[in-house]
CSV table of C-alpha atoms in Angstrom, one decimal:
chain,number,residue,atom,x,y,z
A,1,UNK,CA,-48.6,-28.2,-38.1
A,2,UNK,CA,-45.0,-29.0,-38.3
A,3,UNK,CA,-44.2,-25.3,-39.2
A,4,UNK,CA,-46.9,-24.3,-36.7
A,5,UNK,CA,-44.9,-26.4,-34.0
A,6,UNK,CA,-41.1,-24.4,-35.2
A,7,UNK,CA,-42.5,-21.3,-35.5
A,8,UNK,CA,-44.0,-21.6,-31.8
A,9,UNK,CA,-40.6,-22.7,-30.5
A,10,UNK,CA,-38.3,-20.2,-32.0
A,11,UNK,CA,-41.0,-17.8,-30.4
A,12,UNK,CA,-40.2,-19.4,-27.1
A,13,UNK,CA,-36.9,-19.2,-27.6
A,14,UNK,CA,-36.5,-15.7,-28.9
A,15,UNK,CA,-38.3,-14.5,-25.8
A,16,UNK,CA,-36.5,-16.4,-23.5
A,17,UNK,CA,-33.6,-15.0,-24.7
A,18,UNK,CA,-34.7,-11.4,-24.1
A,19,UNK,CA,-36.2,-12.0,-20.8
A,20,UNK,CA,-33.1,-13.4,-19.6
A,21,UNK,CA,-31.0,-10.3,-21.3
A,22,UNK,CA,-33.5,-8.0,-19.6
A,23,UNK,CA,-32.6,-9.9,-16.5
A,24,UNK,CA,-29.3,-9.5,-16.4
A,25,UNK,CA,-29.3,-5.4,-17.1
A,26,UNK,CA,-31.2,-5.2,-14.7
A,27,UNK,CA,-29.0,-6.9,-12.0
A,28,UNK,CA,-26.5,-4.7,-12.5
A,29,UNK,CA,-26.0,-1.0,-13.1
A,30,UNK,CA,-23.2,-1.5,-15.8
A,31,UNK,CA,-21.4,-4.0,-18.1
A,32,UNK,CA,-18.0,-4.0,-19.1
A,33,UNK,CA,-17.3,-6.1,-22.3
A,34,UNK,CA,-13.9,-5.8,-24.9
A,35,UNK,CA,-16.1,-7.3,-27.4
A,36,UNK,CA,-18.8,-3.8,-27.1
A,37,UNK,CA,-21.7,-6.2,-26.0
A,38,UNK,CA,-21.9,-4.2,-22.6
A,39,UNK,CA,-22.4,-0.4,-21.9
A,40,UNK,CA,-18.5,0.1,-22.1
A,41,UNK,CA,-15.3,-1.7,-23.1
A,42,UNK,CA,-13.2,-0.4,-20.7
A,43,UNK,CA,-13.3,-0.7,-16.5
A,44,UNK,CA,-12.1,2.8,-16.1
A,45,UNK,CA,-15.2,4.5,-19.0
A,46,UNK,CA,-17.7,2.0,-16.6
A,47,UNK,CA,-15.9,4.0,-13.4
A,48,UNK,CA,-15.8,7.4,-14.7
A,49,UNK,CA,-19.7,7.0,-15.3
A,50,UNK,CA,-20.5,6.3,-11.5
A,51,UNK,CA,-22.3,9.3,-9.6
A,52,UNK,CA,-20.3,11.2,-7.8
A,53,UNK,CA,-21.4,10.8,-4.4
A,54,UNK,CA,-23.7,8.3,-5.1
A,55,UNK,CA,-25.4,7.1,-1.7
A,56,UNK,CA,-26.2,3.8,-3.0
A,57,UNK,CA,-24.5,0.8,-4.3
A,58,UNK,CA,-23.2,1.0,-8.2
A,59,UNK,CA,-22.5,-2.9,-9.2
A,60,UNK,CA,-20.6,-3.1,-12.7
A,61,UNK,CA,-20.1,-6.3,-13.7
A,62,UNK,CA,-16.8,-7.0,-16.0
A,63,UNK,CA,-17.0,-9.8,-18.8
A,64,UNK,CA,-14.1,-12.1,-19.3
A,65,UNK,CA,-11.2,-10.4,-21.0
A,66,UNK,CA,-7.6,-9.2,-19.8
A,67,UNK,CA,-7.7,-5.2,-19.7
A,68,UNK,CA,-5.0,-3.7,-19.9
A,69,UNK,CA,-5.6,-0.1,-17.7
A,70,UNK,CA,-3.9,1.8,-15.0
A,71,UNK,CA,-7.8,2.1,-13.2
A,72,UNK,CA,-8.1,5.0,-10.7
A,73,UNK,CA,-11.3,4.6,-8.2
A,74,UNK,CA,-11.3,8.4,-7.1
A,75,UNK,CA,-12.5,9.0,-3.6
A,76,UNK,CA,-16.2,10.8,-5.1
A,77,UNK,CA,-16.7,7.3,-6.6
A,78,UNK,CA,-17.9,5.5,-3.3
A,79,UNK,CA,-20.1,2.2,-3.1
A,80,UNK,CA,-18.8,0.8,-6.1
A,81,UNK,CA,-19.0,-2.9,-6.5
A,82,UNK,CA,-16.9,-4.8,-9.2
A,83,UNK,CA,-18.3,-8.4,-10.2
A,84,UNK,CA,-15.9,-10.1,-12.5
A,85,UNK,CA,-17.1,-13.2,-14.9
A,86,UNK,CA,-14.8,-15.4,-14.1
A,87,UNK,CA,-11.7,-14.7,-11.2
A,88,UNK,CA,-9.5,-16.4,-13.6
A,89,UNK,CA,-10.8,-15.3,-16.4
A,90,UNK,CA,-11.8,-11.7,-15.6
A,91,UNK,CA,-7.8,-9.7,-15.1
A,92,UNK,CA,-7.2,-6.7,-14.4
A,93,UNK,CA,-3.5,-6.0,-15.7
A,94,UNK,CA,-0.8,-3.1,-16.0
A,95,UNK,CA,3.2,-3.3,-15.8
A,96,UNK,CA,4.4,-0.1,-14.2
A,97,UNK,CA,7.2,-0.5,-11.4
A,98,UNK,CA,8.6,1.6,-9.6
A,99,UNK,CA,11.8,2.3,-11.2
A,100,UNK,CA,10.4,3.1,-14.7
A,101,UNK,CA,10.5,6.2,-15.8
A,102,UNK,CA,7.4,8.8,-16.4
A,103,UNK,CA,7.5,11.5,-18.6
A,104,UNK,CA,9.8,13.6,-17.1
A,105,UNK,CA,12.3,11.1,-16.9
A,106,UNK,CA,11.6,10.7,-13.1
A,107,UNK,CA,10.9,7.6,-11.5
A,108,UNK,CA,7.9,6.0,-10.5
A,109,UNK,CA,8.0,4.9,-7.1
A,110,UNK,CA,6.1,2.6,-5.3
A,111,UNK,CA,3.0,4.4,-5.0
A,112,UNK,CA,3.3,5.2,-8.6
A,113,UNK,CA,3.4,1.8,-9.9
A,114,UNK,CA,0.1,0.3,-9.2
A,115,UNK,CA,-2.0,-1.1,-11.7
A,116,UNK,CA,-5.1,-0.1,-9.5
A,117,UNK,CA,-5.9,3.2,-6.9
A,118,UNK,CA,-8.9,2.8,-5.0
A,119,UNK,CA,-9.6,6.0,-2.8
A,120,UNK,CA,-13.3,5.8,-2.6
A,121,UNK,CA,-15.0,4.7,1.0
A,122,UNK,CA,-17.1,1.4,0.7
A,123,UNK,CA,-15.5,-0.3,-2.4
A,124,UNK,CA,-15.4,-4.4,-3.0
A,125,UNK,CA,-14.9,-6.7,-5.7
A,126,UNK,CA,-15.5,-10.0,-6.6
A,127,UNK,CA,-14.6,-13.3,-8.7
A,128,UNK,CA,-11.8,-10.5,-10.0
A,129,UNK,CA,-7.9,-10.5,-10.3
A,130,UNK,CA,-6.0,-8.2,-9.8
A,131,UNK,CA,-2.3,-8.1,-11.3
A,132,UNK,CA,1.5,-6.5,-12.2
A,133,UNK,CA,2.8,-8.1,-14.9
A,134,UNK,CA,5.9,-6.5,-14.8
A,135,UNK,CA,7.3,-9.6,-13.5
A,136,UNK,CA,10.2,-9.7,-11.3
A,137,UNK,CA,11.7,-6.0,-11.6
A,138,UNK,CA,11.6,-4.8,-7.8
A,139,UNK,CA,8.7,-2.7,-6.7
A,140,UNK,CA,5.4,-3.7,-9.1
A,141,UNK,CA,2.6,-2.7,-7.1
A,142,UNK,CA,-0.7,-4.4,-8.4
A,143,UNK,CA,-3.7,-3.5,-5.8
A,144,UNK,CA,-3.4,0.0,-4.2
A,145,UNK,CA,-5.9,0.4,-1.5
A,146,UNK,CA,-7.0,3.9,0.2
A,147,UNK,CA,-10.6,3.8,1.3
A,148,UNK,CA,-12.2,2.7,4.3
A,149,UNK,CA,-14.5,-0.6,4.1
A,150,UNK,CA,-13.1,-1.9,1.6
A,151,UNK,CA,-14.0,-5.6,0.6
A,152,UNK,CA,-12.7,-8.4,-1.4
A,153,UNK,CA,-14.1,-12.0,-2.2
A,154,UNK,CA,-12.6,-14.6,-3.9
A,155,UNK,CA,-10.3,-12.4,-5.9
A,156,UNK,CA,-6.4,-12.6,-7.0
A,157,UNK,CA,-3.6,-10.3,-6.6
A,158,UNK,CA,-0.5,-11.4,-8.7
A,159,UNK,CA,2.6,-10.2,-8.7
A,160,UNK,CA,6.3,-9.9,-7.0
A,161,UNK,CA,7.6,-7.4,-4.4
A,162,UNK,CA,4.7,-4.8,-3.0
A,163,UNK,CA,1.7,-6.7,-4.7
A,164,UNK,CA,-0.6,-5.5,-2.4
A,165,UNK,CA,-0.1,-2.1,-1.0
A,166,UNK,CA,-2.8,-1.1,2.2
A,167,UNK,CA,-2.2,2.3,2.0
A,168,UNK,CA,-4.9,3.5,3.6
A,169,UNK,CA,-4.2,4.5,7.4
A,170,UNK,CA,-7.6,4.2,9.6
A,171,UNK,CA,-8.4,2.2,6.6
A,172,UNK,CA,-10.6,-0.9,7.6
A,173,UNK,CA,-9.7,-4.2,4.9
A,174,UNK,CA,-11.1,-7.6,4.6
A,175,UNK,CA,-9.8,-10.5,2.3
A,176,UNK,CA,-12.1,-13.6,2.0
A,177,UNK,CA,-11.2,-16.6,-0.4
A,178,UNK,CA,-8.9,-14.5,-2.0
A,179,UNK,CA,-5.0,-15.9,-3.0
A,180,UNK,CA,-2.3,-13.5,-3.2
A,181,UNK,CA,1.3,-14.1,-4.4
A,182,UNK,CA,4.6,-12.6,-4.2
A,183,UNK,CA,8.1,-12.4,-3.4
A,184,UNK,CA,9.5,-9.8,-0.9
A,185,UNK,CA,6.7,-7.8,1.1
A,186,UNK,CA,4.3,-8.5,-1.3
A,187,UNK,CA,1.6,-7.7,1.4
A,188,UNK,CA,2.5,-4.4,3.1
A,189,UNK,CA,1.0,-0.9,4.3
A,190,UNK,CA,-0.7,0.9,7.8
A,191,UNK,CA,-4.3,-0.4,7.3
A,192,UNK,CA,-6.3,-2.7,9.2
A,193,UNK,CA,-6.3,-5.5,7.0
A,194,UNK,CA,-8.5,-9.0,7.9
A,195,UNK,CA,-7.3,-11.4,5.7
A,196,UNK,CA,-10.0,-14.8,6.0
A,197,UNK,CA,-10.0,-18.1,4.8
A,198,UNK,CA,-6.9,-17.0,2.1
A,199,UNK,CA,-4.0,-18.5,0.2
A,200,UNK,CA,-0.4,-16.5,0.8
A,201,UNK,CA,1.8,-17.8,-2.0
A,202,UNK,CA,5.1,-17.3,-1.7
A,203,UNK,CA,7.4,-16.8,-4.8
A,204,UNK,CA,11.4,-17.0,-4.7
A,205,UNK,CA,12.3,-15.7,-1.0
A,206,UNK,CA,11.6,-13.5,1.4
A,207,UNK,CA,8.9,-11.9,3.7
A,208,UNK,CA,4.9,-12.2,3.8
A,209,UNK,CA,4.0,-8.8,4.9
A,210,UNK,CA,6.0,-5.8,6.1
A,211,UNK,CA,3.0,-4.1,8.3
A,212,UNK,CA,3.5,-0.1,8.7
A,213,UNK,CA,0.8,0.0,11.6
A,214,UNK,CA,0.7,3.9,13.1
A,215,UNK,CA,1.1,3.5,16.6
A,216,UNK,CA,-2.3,4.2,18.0
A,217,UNK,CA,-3.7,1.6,15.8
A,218,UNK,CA,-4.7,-1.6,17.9
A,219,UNK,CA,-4.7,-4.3,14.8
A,220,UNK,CA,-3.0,-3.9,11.8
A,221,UNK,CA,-3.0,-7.4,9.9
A,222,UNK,CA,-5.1,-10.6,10.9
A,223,UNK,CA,-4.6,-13.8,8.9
A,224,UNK,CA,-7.4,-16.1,9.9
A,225,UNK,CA,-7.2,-19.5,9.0
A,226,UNK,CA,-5.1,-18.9,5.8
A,227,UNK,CA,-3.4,-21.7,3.9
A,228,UNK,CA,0.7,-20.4,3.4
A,229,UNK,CA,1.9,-22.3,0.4
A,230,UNK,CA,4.5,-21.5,-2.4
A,231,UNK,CA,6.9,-23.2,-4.5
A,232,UNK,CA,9.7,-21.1,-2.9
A,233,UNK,CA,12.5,-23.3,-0.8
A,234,UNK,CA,11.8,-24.8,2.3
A,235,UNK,CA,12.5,-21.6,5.3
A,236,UNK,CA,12.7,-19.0,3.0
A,237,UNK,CA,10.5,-17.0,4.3
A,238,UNK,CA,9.5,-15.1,7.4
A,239,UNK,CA,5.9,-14.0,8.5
A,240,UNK,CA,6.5,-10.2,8.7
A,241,UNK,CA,9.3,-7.8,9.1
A,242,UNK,CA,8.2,-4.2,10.6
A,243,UNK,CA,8.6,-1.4,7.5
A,244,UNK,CA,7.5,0.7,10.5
A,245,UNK,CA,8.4,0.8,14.2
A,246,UNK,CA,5.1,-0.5,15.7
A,247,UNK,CA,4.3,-2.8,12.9
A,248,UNK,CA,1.0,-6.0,14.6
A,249,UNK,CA,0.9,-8.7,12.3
A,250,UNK,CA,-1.0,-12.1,13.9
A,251,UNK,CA,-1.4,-15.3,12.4
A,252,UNK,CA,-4.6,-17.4,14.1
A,253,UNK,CA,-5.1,-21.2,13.2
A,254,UNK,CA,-3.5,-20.7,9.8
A,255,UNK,CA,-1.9,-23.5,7.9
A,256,UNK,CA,1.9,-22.6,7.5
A,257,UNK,CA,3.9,-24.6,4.6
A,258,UNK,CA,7.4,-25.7,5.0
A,259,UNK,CA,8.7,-22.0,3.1
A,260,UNK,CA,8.1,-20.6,6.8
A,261,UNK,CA,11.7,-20.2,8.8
A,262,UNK,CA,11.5,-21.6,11.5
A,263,UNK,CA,12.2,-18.2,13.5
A,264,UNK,CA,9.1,-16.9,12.2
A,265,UNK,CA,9.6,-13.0,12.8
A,266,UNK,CA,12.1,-10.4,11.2
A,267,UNK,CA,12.9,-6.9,12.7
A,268,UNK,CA,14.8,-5.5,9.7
A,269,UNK,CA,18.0,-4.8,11.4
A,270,UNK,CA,17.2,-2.6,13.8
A,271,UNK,CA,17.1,-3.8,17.8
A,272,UNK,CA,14.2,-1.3,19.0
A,273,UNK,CA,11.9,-2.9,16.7
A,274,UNK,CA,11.8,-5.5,19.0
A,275,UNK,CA,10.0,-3.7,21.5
A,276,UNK,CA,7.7,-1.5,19.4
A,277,UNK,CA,6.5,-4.5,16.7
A,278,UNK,CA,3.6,-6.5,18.2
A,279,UNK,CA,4.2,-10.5,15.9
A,280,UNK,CA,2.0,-12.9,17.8
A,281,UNK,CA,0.2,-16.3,16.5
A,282,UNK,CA,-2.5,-18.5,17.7
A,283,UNK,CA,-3.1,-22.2,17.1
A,284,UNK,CA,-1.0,-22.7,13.7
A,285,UNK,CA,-0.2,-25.6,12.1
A,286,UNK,CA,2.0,-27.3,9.4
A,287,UNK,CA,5.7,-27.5,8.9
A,288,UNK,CA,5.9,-24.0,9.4
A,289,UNK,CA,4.4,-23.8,12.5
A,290,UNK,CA,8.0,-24.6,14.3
A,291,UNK,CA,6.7,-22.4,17.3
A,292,UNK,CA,9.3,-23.8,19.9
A,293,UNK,CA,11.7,-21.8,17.7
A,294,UNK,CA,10.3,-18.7,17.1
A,295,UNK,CA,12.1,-15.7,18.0
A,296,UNK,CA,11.8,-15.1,21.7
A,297,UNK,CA,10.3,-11.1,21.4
A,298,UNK,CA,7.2,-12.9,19.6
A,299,UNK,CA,4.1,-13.9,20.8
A,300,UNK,CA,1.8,-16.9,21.4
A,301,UNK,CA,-1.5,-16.0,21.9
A,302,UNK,CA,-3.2,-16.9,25.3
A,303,UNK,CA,-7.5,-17.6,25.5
A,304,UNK,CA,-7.8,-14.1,26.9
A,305,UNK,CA,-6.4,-12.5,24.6
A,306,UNK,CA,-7.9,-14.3,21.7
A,307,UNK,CA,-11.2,-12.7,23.1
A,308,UNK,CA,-10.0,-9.2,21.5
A,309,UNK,CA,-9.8,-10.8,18.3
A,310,UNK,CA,-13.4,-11.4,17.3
A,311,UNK,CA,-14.4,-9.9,13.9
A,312,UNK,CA,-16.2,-7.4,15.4
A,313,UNK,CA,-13.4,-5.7,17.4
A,314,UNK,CA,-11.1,-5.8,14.6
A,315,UNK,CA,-13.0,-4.2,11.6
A,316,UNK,CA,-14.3,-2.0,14.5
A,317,UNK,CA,-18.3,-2.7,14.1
A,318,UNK,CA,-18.1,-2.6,10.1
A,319,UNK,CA,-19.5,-6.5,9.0
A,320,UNK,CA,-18.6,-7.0,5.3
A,321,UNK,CA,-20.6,-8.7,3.1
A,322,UNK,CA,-19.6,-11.7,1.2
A,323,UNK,CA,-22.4,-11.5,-1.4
């Protein structure tokens, strides 16, 4: 009866088991696993399987691992949605910059030294991070991001100057839970870019965001009730500096740490800038959140005007999902 009893049991078991492998394939469309337990070992095989075109949702869920890859997300690749194991855990690494060479001897660039290209409409990614680990060698791009409706949750950028590059213009963003570190610019571009419930880090010295906003763009980047932290000194940073003329960059009830200079705003040396860049805040708070000292071409945001700022307005009707 007693062999009867273990028999039964490792039956149990052994079906459990596949029932709950079953399970999980069929939660998701592919795996990604180093160790060859999924349907690839690399996120860039899993990517160049997706359907060109596909009209609905491709989820690929990546296994704990640090892969190494330069990942491209080609613009026919749309609706993909990356689901990492672990955020800590699951990395997604490469250590280009922008003044290494390629094979011709050229230069990279900017542009050229991202660890990750998404062109593709309707791409997000979760419990994922996102890295450079060139370290601190100028330019190190690690998230490069094109398409329209694009989404992240709870993920990580890492890196120096130009982690996060919104490249996109007409390009609609949104950031929930997610942290992102640098040192100069490290969050800069011409999207739309909602950034909610975050953590800015700030490394060294320098600027938060350097906004390229085209001028017949109405928001370019919103941080909603984001914590600014960072073990850089105390006013060693500003908020935003314009890389381009007309450059909106608005902080609304956000936590700002002591690295916040008590000026707030930069124009990057040039006077006009002052009249052309829209910097404006809204019910901040911390040591950073000197606003009696700001510089006097900023803004403070008045009731009324805080009713343009809804959600809705900003990602212009798209609602992101935070599943």
């Amino acid at each position: 009866m007693t062999i009867l009893k273990t028999y039964i049991l490792f039956l149990s078991l052994c079906i459990t088991s596949i029932t709950s492998a079953f399970s999980f394939a069929l939660k998701y469309d592919y795996v990604v696993a180093q160790d060859g337990s999924g349907n690839f070992k690399t996120v860039q095989e899993a990517i160049n399987a997706v359907p060109d075109f596909r009209k609905k949702t491709t989820t690929i869920f990546i296994k704990n691992g640090v892969y190494k890859e330069k990942i491209i997300l080609a613009g026919s690749k749309q609706k993909v949605y990356l689901i990492g194991e672990d955020v800590k855990k699951t990395i997604l690494t490469y250590d280009d910059f922008a003044q290494k060479k390629n094979i011709f001897g050229e230069e990279k660039g900017t542009s050229g030294s991202s660890s990750f290209y998404s062109y593709a409409d309707d791409f997000s990614a979760k419990n994922i991070t996102f890295a450079n680990s060139a370290g601190p060698v100028g330019q190190a791009v690690a998230m490069w991001v094109a398409g329209d409706r694009t989404a992240f949750v709870n993920c990580r950028f890492l890196g120096f100057q130009d982690t996060l590059y919104t490249y996109g213009r007409g390009s609609r963003q949104y950031y929930k839970d997610c942290y992102i570190e640098g040192t100069v610019d490290f969050i800069f571009g011409s999207s739309t870019a909602l950034f909610d419930e975050c953590e800015i880090f700030a490394k060294k010295g320098g600027y938060l965001t350097a906004a390229s906003t085209p001028d017949t763009v109405k928001y370019g980047y919103i941080f909603l009730k984001c914590k600014i932290t960072g073990n850089a000194p105390k006013e060693s940073f500003y908020l935003g500096r314009p890389w381009r003329p007309y450059a909106k960059t608005v902080f609304i009830k956000s936590d700002l740490g002591r690295v916040i200079k008590a000026e707030g705003w930069d124009h990057w040396g040039k006077e006009s800038n002052k009249q052309t860049a829209f910097y404006a805040e809204y019910k901040n708070k911390g040591e950073g959140a000197q606003l009696g000292k700001r510089v006097s071409w900023s803004h403070q945001l008045t009731e009324d005007q805080m009713k343009e700022y809804t959600i809705d307005k900003i990602l212009s009707g798209w609602k992101p999902s935070e599943d």
